[in-house]
Short mmCIF file of C-alpha atoms and ligand atoms in Angstrom, two decimals:
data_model
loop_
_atom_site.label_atom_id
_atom_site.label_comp_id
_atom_site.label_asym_id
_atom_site.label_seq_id
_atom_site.Cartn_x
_atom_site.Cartn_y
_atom_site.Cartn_z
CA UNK A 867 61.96 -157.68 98.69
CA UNK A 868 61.66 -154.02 98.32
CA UNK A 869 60.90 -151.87 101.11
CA UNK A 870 61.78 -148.14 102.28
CA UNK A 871 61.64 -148.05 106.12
CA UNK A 872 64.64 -145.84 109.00
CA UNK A 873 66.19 -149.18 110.35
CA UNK A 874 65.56 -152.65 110.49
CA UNK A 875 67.93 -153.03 113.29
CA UNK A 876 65.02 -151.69 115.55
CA UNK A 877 62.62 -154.81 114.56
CA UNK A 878 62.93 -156.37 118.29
CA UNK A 879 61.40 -153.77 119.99
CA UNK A 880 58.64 -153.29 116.90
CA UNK A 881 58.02 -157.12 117.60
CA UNK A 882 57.23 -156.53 121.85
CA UNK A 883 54.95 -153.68 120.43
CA UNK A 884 53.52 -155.89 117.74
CA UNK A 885 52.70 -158.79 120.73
CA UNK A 886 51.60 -155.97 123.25
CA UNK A 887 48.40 -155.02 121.12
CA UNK A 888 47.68 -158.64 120.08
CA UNK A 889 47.17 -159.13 123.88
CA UNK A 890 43.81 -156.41 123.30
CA UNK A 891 42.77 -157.37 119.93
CA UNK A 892 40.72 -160.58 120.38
CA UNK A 893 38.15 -159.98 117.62
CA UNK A 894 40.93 -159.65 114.68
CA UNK A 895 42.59 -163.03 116.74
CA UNK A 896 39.47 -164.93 116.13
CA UNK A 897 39.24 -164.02 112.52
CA UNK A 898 42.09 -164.10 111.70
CA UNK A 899 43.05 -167.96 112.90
CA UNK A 900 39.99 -168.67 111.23
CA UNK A 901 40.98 -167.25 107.97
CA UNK A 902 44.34 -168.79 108.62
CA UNK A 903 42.94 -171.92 107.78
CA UNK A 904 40.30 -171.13 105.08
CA UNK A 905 42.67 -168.95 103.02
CA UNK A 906 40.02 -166.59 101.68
CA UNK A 907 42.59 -164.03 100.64
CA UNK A 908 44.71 -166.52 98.18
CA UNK A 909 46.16 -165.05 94.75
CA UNK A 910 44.99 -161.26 96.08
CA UNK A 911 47.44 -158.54 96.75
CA UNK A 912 46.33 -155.90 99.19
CA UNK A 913 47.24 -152.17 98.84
CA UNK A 914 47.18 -150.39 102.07
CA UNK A 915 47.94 -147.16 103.09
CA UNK A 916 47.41 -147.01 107.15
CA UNK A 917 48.73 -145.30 109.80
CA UNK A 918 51.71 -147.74 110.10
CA UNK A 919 51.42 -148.14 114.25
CA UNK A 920 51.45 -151.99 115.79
CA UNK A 921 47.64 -152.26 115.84
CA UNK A 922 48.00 -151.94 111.93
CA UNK A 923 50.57 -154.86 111.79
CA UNK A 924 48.44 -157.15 113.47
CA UNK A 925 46.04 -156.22 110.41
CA UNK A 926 48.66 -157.07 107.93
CA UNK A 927 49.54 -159.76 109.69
CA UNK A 928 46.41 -161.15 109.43
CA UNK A 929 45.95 -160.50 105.57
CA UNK A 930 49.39 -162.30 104.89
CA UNK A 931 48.32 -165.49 106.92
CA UNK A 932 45.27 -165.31 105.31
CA UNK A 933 46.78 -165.95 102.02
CA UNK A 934 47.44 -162.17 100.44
CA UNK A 935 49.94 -160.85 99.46
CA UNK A 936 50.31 -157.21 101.56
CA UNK A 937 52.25 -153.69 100.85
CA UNK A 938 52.31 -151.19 103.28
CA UNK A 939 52.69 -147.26 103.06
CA UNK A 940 51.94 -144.41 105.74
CA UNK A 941 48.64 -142.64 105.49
CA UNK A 942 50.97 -139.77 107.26
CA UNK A 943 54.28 -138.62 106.96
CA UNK A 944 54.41 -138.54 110.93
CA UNK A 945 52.29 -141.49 111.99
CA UNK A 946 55.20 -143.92 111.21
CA UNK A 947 56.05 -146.22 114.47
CA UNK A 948 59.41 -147.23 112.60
CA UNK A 949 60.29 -149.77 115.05
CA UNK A 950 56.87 -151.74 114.22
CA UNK A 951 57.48 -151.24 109.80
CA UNK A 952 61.20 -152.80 110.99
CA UNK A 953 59.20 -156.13 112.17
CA UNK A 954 56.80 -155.88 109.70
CA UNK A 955 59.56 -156.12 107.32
CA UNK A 956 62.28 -158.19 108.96
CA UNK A 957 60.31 -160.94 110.91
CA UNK A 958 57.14 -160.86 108.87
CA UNK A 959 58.53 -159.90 104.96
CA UNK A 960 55.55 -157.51 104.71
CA UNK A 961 56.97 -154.72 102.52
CA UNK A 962 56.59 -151.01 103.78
CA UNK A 963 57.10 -147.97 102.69
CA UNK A 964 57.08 -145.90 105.61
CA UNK A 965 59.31 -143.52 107.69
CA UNK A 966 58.51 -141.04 110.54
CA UNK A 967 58.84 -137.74 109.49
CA UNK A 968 58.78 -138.33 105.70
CA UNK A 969 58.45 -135.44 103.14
CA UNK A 970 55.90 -134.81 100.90
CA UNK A 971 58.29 -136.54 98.12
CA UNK A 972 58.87 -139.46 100.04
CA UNK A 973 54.81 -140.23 101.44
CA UNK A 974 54.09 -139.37 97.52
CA UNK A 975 56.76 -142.09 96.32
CA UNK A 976 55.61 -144.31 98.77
CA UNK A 977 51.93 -144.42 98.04
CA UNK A 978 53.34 -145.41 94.62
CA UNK A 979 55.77 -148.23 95.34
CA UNK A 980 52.68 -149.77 96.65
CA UNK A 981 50.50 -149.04 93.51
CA UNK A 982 53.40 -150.70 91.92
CA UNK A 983 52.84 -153.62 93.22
CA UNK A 984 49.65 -153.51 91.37
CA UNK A 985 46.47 -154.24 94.06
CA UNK A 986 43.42 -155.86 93.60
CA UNK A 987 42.03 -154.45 96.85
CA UNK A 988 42.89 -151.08 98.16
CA UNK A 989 42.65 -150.33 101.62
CA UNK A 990 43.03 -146.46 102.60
CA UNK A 991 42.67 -144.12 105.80
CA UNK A 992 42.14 -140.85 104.38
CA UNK A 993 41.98 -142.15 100.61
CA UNK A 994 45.02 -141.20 99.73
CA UNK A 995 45.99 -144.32 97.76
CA UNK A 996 42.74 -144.00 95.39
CA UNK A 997 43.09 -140.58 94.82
CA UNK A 998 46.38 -140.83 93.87
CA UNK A 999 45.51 -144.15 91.49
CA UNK A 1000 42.93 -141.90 89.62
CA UNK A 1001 44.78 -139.15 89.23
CA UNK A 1002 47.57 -141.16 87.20
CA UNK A 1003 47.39 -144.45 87.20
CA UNK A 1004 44.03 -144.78 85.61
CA UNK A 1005 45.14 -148.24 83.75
CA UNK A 1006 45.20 -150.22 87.29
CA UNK A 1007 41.52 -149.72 87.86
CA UNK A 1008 40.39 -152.57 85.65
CA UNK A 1009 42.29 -155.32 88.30
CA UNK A 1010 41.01 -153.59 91.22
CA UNK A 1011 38.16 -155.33 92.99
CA UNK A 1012 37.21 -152.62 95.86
CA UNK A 1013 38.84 -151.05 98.12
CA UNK A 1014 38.22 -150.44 102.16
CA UNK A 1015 38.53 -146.72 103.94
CA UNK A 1016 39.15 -146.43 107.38
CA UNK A 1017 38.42 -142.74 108.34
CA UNK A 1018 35.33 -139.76 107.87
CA UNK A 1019 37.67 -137.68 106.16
CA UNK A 1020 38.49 -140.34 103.25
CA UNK A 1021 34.52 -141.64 103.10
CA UNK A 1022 33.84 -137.74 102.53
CA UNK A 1023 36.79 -137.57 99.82
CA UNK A 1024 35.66 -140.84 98.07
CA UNK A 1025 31.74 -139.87 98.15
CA UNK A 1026 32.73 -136.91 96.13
CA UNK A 1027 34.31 -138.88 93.60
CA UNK A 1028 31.25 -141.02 93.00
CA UNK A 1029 28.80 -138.31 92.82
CA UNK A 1030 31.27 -136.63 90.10
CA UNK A 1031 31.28 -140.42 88.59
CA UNK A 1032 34.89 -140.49 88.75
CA UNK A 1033 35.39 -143.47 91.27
CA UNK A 1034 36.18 -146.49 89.08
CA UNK A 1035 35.39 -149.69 91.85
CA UNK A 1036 33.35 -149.61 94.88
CA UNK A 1037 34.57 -149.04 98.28
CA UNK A 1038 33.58 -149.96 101.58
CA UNK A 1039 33.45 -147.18 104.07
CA UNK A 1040 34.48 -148.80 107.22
CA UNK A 1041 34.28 -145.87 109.07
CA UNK A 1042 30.54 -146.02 108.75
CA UNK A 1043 30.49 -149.71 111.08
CA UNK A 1044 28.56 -148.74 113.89
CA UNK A 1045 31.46 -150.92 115.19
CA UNK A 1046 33.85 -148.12 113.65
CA UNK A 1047 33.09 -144.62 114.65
CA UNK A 1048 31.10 -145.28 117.55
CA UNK A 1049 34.17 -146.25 119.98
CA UNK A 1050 37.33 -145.34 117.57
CA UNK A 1051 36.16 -142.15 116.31
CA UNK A 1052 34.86 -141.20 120.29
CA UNK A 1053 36.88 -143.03 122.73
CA UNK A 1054 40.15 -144.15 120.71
CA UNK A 1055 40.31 -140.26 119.46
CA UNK A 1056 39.46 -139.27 122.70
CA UNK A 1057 41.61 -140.98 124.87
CA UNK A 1058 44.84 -140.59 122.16
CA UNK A 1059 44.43 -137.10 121.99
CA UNK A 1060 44.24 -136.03 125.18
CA UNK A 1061 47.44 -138.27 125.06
CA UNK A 1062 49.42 -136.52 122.65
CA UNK A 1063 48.64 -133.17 124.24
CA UNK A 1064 50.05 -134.74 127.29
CA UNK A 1065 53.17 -137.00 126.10
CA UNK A 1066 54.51 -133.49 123.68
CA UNK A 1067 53.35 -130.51 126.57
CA UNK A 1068 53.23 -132.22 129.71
CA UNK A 1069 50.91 -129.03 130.84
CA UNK A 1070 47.89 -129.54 133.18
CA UNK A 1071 44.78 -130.18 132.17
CA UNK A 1072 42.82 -129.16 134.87
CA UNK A 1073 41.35 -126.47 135.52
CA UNK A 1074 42.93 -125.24 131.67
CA UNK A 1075 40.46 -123.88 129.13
CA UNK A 1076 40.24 -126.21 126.73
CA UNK A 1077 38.88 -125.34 123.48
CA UNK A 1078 37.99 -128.27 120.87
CA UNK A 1079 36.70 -127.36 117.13
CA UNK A 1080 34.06 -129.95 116.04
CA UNK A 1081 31.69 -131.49 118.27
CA UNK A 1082 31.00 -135.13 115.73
CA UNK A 1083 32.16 -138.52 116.79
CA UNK A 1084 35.50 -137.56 117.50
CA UNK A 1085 34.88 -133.83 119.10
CA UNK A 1086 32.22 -135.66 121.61
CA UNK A 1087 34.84 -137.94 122.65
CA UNK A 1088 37.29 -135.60 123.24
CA UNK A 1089 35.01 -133.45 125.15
CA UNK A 1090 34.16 -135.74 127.00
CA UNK A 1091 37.59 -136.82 128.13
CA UNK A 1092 39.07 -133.17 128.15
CA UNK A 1093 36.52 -132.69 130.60
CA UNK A 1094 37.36 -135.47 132.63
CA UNK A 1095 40.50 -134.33 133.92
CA UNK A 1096 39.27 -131.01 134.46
CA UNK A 1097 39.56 -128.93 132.15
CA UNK A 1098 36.57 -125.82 131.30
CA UNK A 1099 35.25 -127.15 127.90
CA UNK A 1100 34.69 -124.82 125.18
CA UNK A 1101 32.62 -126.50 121.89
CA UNK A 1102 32.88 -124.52 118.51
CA UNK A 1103 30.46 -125.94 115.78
CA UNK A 1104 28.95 -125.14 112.36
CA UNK A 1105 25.99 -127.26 112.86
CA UNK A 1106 23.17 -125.53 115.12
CA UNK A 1107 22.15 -129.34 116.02
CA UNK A 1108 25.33 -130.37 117.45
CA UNK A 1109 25.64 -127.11 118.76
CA UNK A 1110 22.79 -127.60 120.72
CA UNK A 1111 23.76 -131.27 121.56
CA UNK A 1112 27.16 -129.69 122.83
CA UNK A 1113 25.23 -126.75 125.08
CA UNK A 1114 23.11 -129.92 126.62
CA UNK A 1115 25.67 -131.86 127.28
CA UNK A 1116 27.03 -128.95 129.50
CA UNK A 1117 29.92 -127.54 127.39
CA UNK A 1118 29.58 -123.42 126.31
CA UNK A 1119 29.55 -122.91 122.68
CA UNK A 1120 30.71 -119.79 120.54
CA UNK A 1121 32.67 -118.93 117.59
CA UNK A 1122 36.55 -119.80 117.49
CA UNK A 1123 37.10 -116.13 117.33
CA UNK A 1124 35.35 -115.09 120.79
CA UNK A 1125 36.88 -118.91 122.24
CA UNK A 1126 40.44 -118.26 121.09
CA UNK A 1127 40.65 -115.19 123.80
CA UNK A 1128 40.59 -117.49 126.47
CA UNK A 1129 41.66 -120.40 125.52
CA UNK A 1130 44.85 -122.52 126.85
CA UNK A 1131 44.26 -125.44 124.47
CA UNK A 1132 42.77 -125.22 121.07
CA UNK A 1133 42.28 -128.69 119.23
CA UNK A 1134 40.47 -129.29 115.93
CA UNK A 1135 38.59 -132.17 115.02
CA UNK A 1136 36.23 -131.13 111.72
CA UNK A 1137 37.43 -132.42 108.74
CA UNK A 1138 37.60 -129.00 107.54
CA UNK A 1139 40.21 -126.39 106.49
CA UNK A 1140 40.95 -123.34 108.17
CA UNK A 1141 39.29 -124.08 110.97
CA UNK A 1142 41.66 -121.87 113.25
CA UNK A 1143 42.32 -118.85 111.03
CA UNK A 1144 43.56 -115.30 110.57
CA UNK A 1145 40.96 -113.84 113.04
CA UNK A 1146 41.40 -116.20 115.55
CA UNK A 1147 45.38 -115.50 115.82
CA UNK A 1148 45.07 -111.75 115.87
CA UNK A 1149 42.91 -111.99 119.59
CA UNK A 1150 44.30 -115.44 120.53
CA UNK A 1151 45.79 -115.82 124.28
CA UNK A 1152 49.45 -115.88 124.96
CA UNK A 1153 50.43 -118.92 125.87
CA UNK A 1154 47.90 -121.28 124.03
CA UNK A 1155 48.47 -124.46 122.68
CA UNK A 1156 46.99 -125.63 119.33
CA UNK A 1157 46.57 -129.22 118.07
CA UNK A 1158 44.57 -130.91 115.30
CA UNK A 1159 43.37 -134.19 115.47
CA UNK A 1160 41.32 -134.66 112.04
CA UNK A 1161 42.98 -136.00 109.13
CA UNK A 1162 44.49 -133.85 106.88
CA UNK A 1163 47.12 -131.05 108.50
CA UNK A 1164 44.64 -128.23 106.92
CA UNK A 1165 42.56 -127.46 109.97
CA UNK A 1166 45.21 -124.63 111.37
CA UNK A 1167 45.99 -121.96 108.89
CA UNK A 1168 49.49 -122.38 109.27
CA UNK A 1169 50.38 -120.17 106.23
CA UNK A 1170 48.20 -117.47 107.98
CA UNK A 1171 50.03 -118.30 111.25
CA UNK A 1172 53.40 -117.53 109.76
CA UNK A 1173 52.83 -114.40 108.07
CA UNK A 1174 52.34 -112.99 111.75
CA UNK A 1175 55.00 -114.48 112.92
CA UNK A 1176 58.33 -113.09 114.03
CA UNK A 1177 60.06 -115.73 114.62
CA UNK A 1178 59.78 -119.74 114.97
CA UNK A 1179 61.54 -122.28 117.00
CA UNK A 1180 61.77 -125.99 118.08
CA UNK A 1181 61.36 -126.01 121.49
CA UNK A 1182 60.93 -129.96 122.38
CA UNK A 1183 59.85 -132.63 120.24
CA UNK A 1184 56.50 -132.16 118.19
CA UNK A 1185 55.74 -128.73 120.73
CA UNK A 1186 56.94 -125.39 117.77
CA UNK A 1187 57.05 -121.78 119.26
CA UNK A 1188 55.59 -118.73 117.22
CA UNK A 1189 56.69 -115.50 118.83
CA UNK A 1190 53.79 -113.35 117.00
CA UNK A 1191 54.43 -109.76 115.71
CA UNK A 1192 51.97 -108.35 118.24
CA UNK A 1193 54.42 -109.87 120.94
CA UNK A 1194 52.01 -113.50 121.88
CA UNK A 1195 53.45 -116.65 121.92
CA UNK A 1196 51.49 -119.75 121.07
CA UNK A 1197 52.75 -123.27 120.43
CA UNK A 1198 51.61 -125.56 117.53
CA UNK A 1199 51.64 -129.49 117.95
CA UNK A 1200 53.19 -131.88 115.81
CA UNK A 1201 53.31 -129.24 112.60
CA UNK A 1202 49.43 -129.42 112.92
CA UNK A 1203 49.11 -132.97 111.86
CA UNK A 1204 47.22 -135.57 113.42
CA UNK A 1205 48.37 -134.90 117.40
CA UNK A 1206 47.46 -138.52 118.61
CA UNK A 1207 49.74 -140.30 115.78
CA UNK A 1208 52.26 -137.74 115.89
CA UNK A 1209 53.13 -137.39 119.05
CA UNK A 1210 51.88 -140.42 120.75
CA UNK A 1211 51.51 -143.97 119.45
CA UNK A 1212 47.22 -143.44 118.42
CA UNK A 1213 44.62 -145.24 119.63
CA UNK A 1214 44.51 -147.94 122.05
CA UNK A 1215 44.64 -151.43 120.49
CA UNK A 1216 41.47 -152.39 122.18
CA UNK A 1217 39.64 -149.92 120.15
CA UNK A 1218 41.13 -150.76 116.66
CA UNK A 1219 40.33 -154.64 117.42
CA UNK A 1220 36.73 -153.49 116.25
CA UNK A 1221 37.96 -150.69 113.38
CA UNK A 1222 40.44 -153.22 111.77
CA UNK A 1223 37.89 -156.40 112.40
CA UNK A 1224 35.74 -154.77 109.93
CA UNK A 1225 38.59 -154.06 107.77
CA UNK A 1226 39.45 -157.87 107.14
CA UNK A 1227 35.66 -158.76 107.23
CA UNK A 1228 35.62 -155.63 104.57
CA UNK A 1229 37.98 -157.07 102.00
CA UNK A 1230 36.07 -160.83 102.43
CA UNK A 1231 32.69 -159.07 101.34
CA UNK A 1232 34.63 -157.37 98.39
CA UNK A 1233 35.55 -160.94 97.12
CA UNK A 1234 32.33 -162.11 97.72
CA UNK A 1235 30.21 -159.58 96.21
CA UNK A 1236 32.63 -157.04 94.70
CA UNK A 1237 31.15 -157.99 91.18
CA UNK A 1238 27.46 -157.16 92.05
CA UNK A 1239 28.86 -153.18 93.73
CA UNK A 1240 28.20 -150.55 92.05
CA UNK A 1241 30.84 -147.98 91.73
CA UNK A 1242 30.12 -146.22 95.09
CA UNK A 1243 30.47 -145.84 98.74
CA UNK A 1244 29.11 -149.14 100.47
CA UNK A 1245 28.36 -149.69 104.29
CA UNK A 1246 29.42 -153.30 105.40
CA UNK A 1247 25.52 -155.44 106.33
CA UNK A 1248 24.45 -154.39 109.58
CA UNK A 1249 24.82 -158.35 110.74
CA UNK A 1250 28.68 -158.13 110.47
CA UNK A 1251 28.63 -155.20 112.36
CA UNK A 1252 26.70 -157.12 115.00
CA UNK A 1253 28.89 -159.85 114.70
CA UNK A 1254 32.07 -157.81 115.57
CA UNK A 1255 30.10 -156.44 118.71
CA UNK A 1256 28.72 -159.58 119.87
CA UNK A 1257 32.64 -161.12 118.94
CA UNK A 1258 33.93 -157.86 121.45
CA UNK A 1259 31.02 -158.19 124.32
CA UNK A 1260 32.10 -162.09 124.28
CA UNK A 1261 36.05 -161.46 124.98
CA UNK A 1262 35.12 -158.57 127.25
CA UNK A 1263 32.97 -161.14 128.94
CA UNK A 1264 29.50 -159.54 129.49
CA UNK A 1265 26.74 -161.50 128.50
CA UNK A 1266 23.03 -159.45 127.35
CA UNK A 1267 19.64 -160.12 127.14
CA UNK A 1268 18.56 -162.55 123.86
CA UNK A 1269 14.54 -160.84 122.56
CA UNK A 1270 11.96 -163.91 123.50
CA UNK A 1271 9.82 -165.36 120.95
CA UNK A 1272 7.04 -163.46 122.38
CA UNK A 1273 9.13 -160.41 122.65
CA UNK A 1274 10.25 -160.76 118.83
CA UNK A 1275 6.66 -160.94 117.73
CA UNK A 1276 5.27 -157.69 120.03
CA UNK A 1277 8.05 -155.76 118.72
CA UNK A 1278 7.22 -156.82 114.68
CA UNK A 1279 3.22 -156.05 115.11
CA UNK A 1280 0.91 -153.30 115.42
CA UNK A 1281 -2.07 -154.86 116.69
CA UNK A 1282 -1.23 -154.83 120.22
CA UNK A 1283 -1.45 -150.81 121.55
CA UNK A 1284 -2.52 -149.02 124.29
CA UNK A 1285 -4.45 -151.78 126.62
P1 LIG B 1945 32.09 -135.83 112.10
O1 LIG B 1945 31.54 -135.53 110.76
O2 LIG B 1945 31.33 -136.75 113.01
O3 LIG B 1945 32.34 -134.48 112.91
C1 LIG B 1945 32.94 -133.33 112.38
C2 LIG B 1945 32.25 -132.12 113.03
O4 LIG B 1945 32.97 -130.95 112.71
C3 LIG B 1945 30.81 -131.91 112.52
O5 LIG B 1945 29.92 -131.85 113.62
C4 LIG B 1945 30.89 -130.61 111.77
O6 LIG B 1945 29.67 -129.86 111.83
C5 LIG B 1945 32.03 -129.92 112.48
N1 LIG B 1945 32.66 -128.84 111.70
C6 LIG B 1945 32.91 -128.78 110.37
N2 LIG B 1945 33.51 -127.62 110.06
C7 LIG B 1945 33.65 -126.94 111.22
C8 LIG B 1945 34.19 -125.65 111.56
N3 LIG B 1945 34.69 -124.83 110.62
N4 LIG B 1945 34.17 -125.29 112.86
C9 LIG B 1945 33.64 -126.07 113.83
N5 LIG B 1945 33.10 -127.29 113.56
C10 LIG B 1945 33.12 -127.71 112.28
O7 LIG B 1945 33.55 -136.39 111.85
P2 LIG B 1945 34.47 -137.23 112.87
O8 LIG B 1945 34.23 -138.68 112.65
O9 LIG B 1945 34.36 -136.65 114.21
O10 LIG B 1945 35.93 -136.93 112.24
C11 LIG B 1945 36.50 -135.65 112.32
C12 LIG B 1945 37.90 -135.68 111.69
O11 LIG B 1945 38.74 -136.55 112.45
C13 LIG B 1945 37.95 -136.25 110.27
O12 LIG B 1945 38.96 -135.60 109.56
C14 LIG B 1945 38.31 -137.70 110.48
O13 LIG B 1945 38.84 -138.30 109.35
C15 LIG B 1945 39.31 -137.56 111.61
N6 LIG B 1945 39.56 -138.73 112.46
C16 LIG B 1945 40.77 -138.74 113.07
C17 LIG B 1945 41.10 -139.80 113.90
C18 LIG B 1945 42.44 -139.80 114.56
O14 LIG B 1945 42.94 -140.88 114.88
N7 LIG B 1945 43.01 -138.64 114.83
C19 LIG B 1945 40.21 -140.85 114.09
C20 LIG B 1945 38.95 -140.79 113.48
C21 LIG B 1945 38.64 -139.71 112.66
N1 LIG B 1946 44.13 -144.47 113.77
C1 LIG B 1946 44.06 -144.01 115.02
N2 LIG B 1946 44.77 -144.77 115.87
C2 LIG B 1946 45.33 -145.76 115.12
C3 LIG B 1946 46.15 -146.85 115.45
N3 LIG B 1946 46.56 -147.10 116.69
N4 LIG B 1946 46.53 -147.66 114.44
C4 LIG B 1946 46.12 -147.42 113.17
N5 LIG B 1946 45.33 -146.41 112.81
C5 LIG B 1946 44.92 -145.57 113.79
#
């Protein structure tokens, strides 16, 4: 079997990991045994290209017991957990192509050794893997059936290639779930970030000024939870709505260039490039701290950084010092990549139950329907996302209201107003 992973003697402690976040994924469980049995996924190889963490390898796990056959590559050079790709490969003979800390050569070759092993069904986090299929590979289209994408950043990437007509199948944008970005992109980016800070800093929180760029699903959460231990929240935003939304939810809002003066943590979370820039590093506070948590490593202008920088240096792991020309220091996280896969282990595995439950349920509506799909960006029927939710509320164990008949009707008419 071919594979590309650090060490396979570390596969024990990738297997405790594995079990840990089994323990909090109920909802995949209960699919999964199901399609255990039923097979749906027989004579189908599955492409993926995930953050390779142990949530994900429950995932695969589940694909290869129901029936596919699975390849793994990183959806980030850092987001490796190579302890959990040694399990996936030794106890579990899922190939993967993963290491932490990969170069651009190696996440590039290893987005391909999966391609070669020529997928019906992609499944991306960033849509890396499609991108890279039409941009060469044009040929392996024809067997593909759909694929699945797992984060804003790659439903953004993949919409673009279907309004230029350039996307070839459909795809389903999981991120779009209610089930998805409601708690993954809010509390599971949340929570992680704030934990990555934490685990590569070890700094205080509270009382800090904590600055966070982007104030969508992820931004909110992170507000919310920056807030929570203390720290002065600072919102910058593009949008005037979610600017407001931010400045009624209590949080100050202003440009990154008046924020930056006083900030002691900046973090982005747009989606977009450049997002701390030139101007902001020329007035920025000694001392601060600056982290990205949106997908792509483009949200600090890093090339900008260096040009006014004097001199760089490692100082622990995933924390870099730039000693700026106009004397500052500030410290960059995790080379600006993703700061909650970097430098801690991403979200919680109660939070990607619900993210990779409608991944699996994803690729069984591709077989299903994949032939009636146009080539677009598809949202998975709103009944499987209430499925998954009723699935979670059920192993969380709270029980709701059910509508009554009479209810059902008074809520479908008209007729009955203002009495
Ligand atoms: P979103 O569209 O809900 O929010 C992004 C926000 O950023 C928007 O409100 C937008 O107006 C704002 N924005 C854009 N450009 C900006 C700029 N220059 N300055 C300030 N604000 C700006 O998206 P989201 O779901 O919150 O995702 C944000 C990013 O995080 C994406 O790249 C997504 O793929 C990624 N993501 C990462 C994780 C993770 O584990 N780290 C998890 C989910 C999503
Ligand atoms: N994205 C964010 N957190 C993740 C995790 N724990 N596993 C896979 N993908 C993720």
């Amino acid at each position: 079997m071919k594979c590309d992973i650090k060490d396979t003697s570390l596969a024990q402690k990738g297997m405790v990991k594995i079990e840990w976040a089994e323990r909090d994924m109920p909802v995949l469980s209960g699919i999964a045994s199901n399609f255990k049995k039923t097979k749906p996924f027989k004579n189908i190889t599955i492409g993926a290209c995930l953050h390779v963490t142990a949530e994900t390898a429950n995932l695969m796990i589940a694909l290869k017991n129901g029936g596919a056959k699975v390849g793994l590559c990183a959806s980030n050079p850092l987001s490796t957990q190579d302890d959990v790709a040694a399990a996936l490969v030794k106890n579990f003979q899922i190939p993967v192509f993963a290491k932490k800390g990969e170069n651009q050569k190696e996440y590039f070759a290893h987005l391909h050794s999966v391609l070669d092993m020529k997928p019906n069904i992609t499944m991306d986090d960033g849509a890396d893997l499609v991108s890279e299929l039409h941009s060469g590979r044009l040929n392996q289209a024809k067997k593909i059936l759909g694929g699945t994408e797992e984060t804003t950043t790659g439903v953004s990437r993949l919409k673009s290639m279907a309004q230029e007509g350039t996307l070839l199948f459909p795809v389903i944008a999981v991120n779009d779930s209610m089930t998805k970005h409601f708690f993954d992109n809010r509390y599971g980016t949340g929570q992680s970030t704030m934990d990555g800070i934490i685990r590569a800093t070890n700094k205080l929180i509270a009382g800090s000024v904590f600055v966070i760029a982007g104030y969508g699903w992820c931004g909110k959460g992170l507000a919310m939870r920056a807030r929570g231990m203390g720290a002065n929240v600072i919102i910058t935003e593009i949008d005037p709505v979610k600017a407001i939304e931010a400045l009624m939810d209590g949080f100050r809002v202003m440009p990154m260039t008046q924020a930056a003066k006083e900030a002691d943590f900046i973090c982005t979370v747009t989606g977009n490039i450049n997002v701390v820039g030139l101007e902001a590093f020329k007035v920025i506070k000694d001392g601060c701290v600056i982290s990205n948590s949106g997908h792509f490593d483009v949200e600090i202008d890093l090339v900008a950084l260096r040009k006014i920088t004097k001199k760089r240096k490692v100082l622990r792991d995933f924390v870099e010092s730039y000693k700026l020309k106009n004397g500052k220091t500030i410290f960059v996280l995790a080379g600006g990549r993703l700061v909650n896969l970097g430098s801690a282990e991403g979200h919680p595995a109660s939070v990607m139950d619900m993210s990779f439950a409608n991944q699996i349920l994803a690729v069984e509506f591709i077989l299903r329907n994949g032939k009636k799909l146009s080539n677009s960006v598809h949202v998975l029927p709103e009944i499987l996302d209430r499925k998954i939710a009723t699935l979670k509320l059920r192993s969380l164990g709270t029980k709701i209201d059910t509508l009554s008949e009479r209810q059902k009707k008074y809520m479908a008419g008209w007729r009955e107003g203002t009495r």
